[in-house]
mmCIF file of C-alpha atoms in Angstrom:
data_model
loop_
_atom_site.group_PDB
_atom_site.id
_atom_site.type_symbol
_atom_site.label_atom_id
_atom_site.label_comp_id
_atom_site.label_asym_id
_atom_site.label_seq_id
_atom_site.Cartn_x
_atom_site.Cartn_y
_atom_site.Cartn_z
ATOM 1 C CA UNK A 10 101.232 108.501 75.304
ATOM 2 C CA UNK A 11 98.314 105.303 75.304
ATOM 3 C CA UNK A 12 100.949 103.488 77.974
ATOM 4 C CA UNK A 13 101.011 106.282 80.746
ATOM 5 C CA UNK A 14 98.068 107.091 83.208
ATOM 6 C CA UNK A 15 97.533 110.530 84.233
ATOM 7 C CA UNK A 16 95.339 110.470 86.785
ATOM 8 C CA UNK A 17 97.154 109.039 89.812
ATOM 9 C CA UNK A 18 99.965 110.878 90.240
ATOM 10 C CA UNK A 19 101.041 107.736 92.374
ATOM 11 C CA UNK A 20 101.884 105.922 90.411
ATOM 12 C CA UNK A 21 105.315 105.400 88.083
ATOM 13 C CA UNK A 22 104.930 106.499 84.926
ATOM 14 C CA UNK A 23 107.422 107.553 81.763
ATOM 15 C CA UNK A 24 106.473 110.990 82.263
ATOM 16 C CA UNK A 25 107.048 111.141 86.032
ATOM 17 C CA UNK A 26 110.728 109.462 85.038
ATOM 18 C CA UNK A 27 111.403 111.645 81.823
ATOM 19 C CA UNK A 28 110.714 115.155 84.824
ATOM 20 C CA UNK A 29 112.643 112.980 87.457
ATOM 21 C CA UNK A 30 115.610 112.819 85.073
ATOM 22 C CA UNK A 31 115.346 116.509 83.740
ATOM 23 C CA UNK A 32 117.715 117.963 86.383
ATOM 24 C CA UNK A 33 120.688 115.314 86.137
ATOM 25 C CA UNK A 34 120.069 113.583 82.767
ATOM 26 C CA UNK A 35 117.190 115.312 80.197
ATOM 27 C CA UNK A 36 118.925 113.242 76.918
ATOM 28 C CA UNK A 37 118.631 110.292 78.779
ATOM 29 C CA UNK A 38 114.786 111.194 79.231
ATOM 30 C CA UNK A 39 114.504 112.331 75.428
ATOM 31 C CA UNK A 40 115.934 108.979 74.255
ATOM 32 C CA UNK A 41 113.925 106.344 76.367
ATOM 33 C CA UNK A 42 110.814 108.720 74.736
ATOM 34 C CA UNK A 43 112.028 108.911 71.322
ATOM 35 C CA UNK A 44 113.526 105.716 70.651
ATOM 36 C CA UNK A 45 111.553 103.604 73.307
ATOM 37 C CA UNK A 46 108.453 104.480 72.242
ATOM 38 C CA UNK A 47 109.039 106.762 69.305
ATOM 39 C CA UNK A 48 111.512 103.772 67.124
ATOM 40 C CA UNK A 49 110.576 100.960 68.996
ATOM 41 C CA UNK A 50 106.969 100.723 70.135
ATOM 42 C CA UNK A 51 105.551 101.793 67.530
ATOM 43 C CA UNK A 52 106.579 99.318 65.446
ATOM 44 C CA UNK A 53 104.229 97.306 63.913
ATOM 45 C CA UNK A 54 103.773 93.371 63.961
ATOM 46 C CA UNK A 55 102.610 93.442 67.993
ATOM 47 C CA UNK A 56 99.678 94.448 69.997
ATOM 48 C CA UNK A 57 100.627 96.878 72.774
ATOM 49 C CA UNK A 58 99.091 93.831 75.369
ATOM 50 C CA UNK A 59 101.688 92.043 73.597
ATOM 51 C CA UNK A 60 104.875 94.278 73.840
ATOM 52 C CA UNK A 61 104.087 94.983 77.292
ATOM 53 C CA UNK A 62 103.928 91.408 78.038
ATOM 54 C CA UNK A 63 106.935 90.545 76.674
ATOM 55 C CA UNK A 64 108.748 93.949 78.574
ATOM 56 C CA UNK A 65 107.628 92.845 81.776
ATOM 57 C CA UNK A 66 109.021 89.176 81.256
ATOM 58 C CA UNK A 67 112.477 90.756 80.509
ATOM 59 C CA UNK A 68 112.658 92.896 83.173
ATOM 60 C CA UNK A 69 111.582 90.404 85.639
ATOM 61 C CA UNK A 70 114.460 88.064 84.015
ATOM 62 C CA UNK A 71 117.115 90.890 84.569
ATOM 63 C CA UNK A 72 115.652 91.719 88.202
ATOM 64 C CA UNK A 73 115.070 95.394 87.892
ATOM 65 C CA UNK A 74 112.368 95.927 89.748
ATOM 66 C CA UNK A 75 111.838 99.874 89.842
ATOM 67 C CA UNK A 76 111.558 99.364 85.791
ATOM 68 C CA UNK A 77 109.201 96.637 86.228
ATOM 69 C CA UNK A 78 106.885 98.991 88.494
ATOM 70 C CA UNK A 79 106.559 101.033 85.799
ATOM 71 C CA UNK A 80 105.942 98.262 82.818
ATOM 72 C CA UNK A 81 103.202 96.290 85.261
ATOM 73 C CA UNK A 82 101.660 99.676 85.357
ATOM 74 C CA UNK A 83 102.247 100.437 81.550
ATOM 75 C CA UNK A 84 100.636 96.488 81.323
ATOM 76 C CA UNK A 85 97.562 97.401 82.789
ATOM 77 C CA UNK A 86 97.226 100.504 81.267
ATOM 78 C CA UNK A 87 97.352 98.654 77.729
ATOM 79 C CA UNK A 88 94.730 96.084 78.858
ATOM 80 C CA UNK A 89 96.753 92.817 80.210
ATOM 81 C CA UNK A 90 94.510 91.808 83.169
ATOM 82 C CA UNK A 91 96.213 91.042 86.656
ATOM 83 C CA UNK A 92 95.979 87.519 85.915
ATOM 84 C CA UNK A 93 97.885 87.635 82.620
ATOM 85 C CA UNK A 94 100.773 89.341 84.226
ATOM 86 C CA UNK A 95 101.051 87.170 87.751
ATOM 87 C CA UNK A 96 100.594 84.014 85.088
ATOM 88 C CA UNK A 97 103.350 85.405 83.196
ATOM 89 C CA UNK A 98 105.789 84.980 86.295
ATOM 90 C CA UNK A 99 104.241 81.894 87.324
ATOM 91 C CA UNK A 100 106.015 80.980 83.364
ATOM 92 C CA UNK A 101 108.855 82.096 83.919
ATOM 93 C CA UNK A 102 110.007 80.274 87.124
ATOM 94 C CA UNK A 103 111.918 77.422 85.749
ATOM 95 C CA UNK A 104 114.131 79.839 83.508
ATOM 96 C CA UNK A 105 114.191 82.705 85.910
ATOM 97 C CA UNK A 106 113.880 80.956 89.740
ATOM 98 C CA UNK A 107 112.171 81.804 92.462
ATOM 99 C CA UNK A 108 113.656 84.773 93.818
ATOM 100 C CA UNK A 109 113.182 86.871 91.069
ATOM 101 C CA UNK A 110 109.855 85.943 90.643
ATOM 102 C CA UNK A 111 109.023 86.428 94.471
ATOM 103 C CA UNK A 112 110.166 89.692 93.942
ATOM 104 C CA UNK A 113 108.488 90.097 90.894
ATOM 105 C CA UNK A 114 105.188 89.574 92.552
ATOM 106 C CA UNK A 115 105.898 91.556 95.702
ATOM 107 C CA UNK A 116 105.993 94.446 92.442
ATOM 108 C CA UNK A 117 102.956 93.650 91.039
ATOM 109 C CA UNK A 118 100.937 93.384 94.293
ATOM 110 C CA UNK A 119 102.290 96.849 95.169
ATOM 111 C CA UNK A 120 100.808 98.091 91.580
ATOM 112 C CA UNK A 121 97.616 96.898 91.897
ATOM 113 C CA UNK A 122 96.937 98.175 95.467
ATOM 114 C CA UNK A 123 97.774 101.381 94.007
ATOM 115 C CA UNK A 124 95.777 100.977 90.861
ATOM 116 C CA UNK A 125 92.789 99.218 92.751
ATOM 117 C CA UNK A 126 92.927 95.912 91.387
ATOM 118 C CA UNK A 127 92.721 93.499 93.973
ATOM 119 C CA UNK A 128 95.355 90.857 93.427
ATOM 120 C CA UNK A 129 93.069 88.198 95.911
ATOM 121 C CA UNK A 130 90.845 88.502 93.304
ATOM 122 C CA UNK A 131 93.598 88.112 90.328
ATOM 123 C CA UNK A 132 94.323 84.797 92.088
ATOM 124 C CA UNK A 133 90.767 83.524 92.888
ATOM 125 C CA UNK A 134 90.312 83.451 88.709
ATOM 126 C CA UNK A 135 92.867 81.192 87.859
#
């Protein structure tokens, strides 16, 4: 799967969910893998920078933030740059508000400490 990282085992990923949910719910699992990515993503029309973009800006509209760990990782992982995503919140405060997007970023800064991307230095290039 080109949105999941392997290598930090850290991290949240749709594989780590799809083995979380095995015990309780393994259909639910199947069907976020099949039709998420399987019907939906790979669609085409959009760039996977794109889809991920526009994922993250609905989840941080509905304020699910364990979700949104996982898409800000799935967002760098397809190549949006730490800037494009905290810019992306930044765009969404007069629809969304401020606490969401607080929260939003408190998400994002968690992800890149654990990815190693400095978010001091996200900020510094805008």
């Amino acid at each position: 799967m080109e949105y999941t990282l392997t290598e930090n085992k850290g991290i949240s990923t749709h594989l780590k969910i799809s083995d979380d949910l095995k015990d309780i719910a393994s259909d639910a699992a199947k069907f976020i893998i099949e039709f998420g990515y399987g019907d939906i993503y790979s669609r085409s029309g959009l760039t996977n920078k794109q889809r991920a973009q526009i994922t993250i800006a609905s989840l941080v509209t509905q304020g699910t933030e364990p979700q949104l760990e996982l898409h800000v990782n799935t967002g760098l992982t397809a190549g949006l740059t730490p800037v494009e995503i905290v810019e992306s919140f930044i765009q969404l405060i007069p629809y969304t508000g401020f606490p969401r997007i607080l929260n939003a970023l408190a998400v994002a800064k968690r992800v890149f400490a654990q990815r190693g991307v400095s978010a001091v230095s996200a900020a510094k290039e805008q």
